[in-house]
Coordinates of C-alpha atoms and ligand atoms in Angstrom, one line a residue:
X1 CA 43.9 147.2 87.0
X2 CA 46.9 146.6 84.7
X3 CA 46.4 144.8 81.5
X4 CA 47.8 143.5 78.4
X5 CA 45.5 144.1 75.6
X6 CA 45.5 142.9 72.4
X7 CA 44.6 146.0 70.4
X8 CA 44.2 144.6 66.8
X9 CA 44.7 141.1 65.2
X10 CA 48.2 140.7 63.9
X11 CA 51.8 140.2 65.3
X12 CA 52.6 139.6 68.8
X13 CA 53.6 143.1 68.9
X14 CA 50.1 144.3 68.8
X15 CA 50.0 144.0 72.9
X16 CA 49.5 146.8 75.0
X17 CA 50.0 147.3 78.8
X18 CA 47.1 149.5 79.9
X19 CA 45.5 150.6 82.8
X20 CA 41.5 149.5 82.8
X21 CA 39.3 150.9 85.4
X22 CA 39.1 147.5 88.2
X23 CA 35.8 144.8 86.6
X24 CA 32.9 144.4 89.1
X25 CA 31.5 140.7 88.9
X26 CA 27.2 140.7 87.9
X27 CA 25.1 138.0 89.1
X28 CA 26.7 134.6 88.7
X29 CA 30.2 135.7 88.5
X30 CA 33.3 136.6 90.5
X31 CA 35.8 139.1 89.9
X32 CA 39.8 137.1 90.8
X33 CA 42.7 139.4 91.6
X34 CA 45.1 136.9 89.1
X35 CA 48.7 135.8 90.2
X36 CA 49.3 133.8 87.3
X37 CA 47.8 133.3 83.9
X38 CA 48.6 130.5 81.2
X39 CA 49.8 131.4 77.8
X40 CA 48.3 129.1 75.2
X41 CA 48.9 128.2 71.6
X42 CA 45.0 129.2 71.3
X43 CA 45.6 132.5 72.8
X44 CA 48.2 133.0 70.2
X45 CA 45.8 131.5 67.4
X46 CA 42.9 134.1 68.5
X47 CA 45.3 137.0 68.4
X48 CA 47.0 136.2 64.9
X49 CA 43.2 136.6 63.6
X50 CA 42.9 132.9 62.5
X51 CA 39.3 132.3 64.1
X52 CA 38.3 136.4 63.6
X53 CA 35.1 134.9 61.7
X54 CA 34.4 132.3 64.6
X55 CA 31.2 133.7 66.9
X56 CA 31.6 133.9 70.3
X57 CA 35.7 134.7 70.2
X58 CA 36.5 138.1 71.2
X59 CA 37.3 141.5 68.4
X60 CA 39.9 143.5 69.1
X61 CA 40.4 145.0 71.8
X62 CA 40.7 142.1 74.5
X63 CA 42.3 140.6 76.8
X64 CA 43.4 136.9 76.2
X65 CA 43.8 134.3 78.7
X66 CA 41.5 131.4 79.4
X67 CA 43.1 129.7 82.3
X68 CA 44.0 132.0 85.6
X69 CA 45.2 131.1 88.7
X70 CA 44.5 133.3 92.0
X71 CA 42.3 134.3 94.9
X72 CA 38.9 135.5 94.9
X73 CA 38.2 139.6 95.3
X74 CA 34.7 139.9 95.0
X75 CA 31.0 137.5 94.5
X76 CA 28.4 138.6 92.0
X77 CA 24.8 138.4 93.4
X78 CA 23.6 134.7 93.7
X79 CA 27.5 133.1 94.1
X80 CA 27.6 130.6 96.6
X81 CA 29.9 127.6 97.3
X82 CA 32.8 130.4 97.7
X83 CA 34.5 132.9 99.8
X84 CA 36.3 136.2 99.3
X85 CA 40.1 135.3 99.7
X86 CA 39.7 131.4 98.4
X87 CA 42.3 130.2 95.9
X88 CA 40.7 129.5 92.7
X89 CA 41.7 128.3 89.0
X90 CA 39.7 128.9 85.8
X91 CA 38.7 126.5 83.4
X92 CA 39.1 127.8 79.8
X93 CA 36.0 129.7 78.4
X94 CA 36.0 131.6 75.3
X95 CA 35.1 135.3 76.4
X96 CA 36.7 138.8 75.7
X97 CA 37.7 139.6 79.0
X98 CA 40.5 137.4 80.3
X99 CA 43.4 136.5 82.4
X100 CA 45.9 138.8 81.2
X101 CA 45.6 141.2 83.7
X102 CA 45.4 141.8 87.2
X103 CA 42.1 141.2 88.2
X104 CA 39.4 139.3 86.1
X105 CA 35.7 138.3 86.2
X106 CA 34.7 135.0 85.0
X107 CA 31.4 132.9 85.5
X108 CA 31.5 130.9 88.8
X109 CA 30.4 128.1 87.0
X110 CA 33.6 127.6 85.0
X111 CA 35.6 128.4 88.0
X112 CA 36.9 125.9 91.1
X113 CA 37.8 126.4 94.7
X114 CA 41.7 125.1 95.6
X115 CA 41.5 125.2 99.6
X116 CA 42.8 121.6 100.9
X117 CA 44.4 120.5 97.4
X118 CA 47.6 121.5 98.3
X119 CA 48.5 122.6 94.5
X120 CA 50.1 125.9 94.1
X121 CA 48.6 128.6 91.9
X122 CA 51.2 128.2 89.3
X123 CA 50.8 124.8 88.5
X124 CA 46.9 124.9 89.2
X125 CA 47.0 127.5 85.7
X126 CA 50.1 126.0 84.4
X127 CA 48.4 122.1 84.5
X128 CA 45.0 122.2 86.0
X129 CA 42.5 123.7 83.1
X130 CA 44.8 121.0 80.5
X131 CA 44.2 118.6 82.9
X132 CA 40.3 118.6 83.5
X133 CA 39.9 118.6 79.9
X134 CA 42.3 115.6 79.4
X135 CA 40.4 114.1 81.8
X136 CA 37.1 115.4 79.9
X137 CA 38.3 113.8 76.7
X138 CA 39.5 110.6 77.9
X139 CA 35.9 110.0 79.8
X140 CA 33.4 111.4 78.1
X141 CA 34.8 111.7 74.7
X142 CA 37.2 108.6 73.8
X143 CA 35.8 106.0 76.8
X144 CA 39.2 105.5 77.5
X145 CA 38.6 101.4 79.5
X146 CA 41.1 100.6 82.2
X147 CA 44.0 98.4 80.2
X148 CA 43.8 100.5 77.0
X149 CA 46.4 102.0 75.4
X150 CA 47.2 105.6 74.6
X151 CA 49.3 107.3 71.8
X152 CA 50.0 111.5 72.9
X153 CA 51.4 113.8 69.8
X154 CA 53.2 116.6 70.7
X155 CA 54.1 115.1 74.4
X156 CA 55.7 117.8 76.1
X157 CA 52.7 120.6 75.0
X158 CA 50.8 122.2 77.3
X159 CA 47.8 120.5 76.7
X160 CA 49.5 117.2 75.8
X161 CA 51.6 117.0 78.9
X162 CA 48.2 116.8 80.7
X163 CA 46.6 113.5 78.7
X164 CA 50.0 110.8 79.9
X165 CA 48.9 111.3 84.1
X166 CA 45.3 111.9 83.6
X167 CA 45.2 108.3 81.5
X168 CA 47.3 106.3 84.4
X169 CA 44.8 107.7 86.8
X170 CA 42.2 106.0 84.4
X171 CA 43.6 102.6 84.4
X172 CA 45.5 103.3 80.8
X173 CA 48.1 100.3 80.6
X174 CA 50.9 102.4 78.8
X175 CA 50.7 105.8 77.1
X176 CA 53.4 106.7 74.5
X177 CA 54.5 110.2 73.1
X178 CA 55.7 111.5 70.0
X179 CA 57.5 114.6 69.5
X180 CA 59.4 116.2 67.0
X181 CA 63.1 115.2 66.4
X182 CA 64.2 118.6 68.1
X183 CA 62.2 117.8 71.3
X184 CA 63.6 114.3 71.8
X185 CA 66.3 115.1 74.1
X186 CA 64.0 117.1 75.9
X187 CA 61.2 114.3 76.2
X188 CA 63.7 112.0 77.0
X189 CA 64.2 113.8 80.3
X190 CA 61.4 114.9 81.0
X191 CA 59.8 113.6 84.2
X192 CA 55.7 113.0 82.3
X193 CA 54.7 109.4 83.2
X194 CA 55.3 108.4 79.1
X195 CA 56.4 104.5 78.7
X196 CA 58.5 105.7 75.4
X197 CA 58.9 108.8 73.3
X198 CA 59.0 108.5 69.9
X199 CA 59.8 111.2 66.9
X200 CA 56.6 111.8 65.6
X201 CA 58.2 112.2 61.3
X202 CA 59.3 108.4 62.2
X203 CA 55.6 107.3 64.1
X204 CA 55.0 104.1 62.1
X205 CA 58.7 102.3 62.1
X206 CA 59.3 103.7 65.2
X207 CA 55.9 102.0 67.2
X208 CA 56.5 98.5 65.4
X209 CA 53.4 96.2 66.2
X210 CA 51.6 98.6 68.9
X211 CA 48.2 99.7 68.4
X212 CA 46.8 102.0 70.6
X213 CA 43.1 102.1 71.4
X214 CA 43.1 106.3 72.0
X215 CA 45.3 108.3 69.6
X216 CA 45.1 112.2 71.3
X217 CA 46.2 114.6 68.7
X218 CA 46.4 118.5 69.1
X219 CA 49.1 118.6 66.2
X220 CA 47.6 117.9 63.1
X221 CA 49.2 117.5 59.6
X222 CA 50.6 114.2 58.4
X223 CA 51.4 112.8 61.6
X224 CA 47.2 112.3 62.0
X225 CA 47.0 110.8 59.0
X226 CA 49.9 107.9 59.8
X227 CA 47.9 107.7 63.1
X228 CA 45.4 105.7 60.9
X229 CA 47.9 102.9 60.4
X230 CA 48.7 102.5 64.4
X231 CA 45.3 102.3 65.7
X232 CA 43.9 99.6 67.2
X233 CA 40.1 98.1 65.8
X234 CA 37.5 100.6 67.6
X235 CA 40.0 102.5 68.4
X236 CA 39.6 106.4 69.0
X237 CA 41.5 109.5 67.7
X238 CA 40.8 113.0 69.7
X239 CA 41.4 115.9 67.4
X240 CA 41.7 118.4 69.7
X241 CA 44.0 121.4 68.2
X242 CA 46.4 122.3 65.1
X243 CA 49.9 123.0 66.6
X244 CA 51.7 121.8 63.5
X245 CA 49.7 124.5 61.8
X246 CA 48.8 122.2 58.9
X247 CA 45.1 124.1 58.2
X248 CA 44.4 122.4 54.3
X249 CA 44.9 118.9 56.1
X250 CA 42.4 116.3 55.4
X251 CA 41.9 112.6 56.6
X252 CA 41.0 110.2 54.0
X253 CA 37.6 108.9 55.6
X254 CA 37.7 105.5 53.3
X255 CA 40.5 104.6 55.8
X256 CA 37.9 105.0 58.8
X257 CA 35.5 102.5 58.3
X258 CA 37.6 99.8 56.3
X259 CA 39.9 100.0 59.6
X260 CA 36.8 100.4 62.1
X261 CA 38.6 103.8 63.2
X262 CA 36.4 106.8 64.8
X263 CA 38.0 110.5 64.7
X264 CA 36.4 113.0 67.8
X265 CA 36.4 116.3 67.5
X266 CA 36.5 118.1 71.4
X267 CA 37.0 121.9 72.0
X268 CA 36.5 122.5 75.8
X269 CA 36.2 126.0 75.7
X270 CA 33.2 125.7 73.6
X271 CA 31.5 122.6 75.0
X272 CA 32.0 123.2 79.1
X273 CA 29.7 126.6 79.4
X274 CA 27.3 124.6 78.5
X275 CA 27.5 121.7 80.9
X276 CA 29.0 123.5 83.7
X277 CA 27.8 120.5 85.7
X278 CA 30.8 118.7 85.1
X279 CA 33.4 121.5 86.2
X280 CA 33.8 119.5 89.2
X281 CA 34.5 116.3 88.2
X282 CA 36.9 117.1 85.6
X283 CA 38.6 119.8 87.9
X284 CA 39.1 116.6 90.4
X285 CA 40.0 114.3 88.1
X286 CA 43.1 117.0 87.5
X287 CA 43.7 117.4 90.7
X288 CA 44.1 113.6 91.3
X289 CA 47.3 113.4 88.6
X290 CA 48.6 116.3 89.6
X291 CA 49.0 115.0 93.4
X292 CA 50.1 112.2 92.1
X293 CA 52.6 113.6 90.6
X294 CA 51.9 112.5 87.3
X295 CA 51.8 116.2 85.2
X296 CA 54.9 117.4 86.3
X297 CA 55.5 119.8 83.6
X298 CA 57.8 122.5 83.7
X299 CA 56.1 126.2 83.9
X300 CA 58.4 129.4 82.9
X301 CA 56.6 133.3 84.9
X302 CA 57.1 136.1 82.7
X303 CA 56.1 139.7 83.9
X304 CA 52.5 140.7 82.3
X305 CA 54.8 143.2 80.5
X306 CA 56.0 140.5 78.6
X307 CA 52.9 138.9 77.0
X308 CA 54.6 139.8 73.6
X309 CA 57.4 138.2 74.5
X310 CA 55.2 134.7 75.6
X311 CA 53.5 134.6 72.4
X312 CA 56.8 134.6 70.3
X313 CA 58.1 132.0 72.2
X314 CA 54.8 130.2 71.7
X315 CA 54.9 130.8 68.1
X316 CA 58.5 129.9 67.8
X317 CA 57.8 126.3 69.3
X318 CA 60.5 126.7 71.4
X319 CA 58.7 126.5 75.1
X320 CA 58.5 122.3 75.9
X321 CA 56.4 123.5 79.0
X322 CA 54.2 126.2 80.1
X323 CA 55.2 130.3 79.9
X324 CA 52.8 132.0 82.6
X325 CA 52.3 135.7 83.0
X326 CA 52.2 137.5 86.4
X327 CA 50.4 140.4 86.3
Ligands
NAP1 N1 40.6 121.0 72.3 C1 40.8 121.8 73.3 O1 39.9 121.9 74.2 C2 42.1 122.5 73.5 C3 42.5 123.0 74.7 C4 43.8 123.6 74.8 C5 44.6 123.7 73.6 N2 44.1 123.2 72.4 C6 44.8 123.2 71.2 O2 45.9 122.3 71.3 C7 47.0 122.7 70.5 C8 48.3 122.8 71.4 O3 48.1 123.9 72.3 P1 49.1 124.1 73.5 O4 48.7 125.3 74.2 O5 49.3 122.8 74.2 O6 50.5 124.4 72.7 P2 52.0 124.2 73.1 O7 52.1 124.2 74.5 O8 52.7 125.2 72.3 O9 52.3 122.7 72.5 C9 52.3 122.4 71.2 C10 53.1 121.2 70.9 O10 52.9 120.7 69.6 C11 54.1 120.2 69.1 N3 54.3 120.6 67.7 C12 54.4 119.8 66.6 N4 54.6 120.4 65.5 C13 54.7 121.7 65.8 C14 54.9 122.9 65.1 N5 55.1 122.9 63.8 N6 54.9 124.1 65.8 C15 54.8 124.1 67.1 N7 54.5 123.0 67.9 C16 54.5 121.9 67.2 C17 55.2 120.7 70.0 O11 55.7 119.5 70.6 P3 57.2 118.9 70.3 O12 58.1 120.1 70.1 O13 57.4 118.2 71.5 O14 57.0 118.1 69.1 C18 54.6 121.5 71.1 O15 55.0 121.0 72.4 C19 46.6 124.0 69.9 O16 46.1 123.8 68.6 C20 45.5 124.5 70.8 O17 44.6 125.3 70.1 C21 42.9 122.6 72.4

């Protein structure tokens, strides 16, 4: 199989393409031949080294990619539930051997069947792993209630772009976005089922009097720590990534309880091995905004070739969508 490996932590020129000898799926898993794999701000985090120290993230050398799109080549012993040939996608894990390439084995467990949904493999990686765990999140994390409102940083990110339809689908009476002035124009005509789109530097002025019950942050930095002042009472921030790259950030936690605030920490790759029983209904959940149309984000295919090129563009901020390799 081709390959892009990543052959040492560093600079996105540390990519290789290589040919591997083709993976054979053991019990429990099945081997995908890929036809699109997501690029993610994690990905790029792994690679730069930043989480080198963390257990159960791959060394050097690997191959990224957590969310692959594609139809299924072979079944380990004791698979069932799916047939050679199905179109599948793959919820994000954390494991060494991923979706950069063209053929991949994954657990079974962290993997769902596409047949009947009528959503096409690039926008099942591009939205349907970011959706699940928005929908993850928003049920089992924040309790979003039906008539609640939401507040999405970084609206037109990968994972962000998920959280606006995922919330309507869940009864959420009006979702707003920020975004940072240099995306406005963007946001603005962008087709994600926001109410309004704010820049994020101007959060608190720019929201007036609107609290929001659920706060979804996967930017960090000072713009979740004026969250504090638009919250709602009981109301519910999600951290759930560090785009703005702000790692020495804290949250004054005096604020919290004064205000009757929680902050939720959720990392789906590290939480849904271990309760692969709700695979499904997340993966459904997804599903349902996406054929609603309500994560219509824009998805850009590079050649596998190009994985440098992905992660620089990642790094740069400059993607408002989704890059996805084809191998
Ligand atoms: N918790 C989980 O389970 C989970 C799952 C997937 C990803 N993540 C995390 O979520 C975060 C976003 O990942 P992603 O793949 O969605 O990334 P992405 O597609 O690159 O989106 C990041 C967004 O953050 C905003 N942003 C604000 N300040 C930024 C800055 N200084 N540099 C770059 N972007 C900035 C940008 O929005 P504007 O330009 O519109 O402002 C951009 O659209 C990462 O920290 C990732 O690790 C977490």
């Amino acid at each position: 199989m081709h390959a892009a490996v990543v052959t040492r932590f560093g600079e996105p020129g540390v990519f290789e393409l290589t040919e591997l000898p083709d993976p054979v799926p053991g019990p429990g898993q099945i081997s995908i031949d890929v036809s699109h794999a997501a690029v993610g701000l994690i990905d790029v985090f792994i690679r730069q080294g930043l989480y080198k120290e963390r257990a159960g993230l791959p060394q050097p050398p690997y191959v990224p990619g957590l969310e692959v799109a594609g139809t299924i080549r072979a079944l380990g012993d004791g698979v069932e539930g799916f047939r050679v040939g199905e179109p599948v996608v793959t919820l994000s894990g954390t494991g060494a051997e991923g979706g950069y390439a063209s053929v991949e084995v994954v657990p079974a467990a962290l993997t769902a069947g596409l047949e009947g949904t009528g959503v096409d493999p690039a926008v099942a990686a591009a939205a349907v792993p970011n959706a699940a765990t928005a929908y993850l999140a928003l049920t089992g994390v924040a309790h979003l209630q039906p008539g609640e409102r939401v507040l999405v940083h970084g609206a037109l990110g990968g994972l962000a772009s998920a959280f606006p339809g995922v919330a309507r689908t869940l009864g959420a009476a009006g979702v707003v976005g920020t975004v940072r002035r240099s995306s406005l124009a963007a946001a603005q005509a962008s087709a994600l089922p926001y109410d309004e789109i704010v820049v994020g530097e101007d959060l608190v002025e720019a929201v007036g009097e609107q609290r929001f019950d659920v706060v979804v942050d996967p930017v960090g930095g000072r713009l979740r720590t004026d969250s504090l002042q638009v919250m709602a009472p009981m109301g519910r921030m999600l951290l759930v990534g560090n785009a703005g790259g702000d790692w020495e950030h804290t949250v004054p936690t005096n604020t919290l309880w004064g205000a009757n605030l929680a902050l939720l920490g959720f990392a789906v790759g590290f939480y849904l091995p271990a309760h692969p029983e709700l695979v499904r209904p997340a993966v459904q959940g997804a599903v349902d905004a996406i054929r609603q149309g309500l994560v219509d984000i824009r998805t850009e295919t590079l050649p596998l070739a190009e994985a440098a090129e992905a992660h620089r563009r990642l790094e740069n901020g400059s993607v408002g969508g989704r890059v996805l390799l084809a191998p």
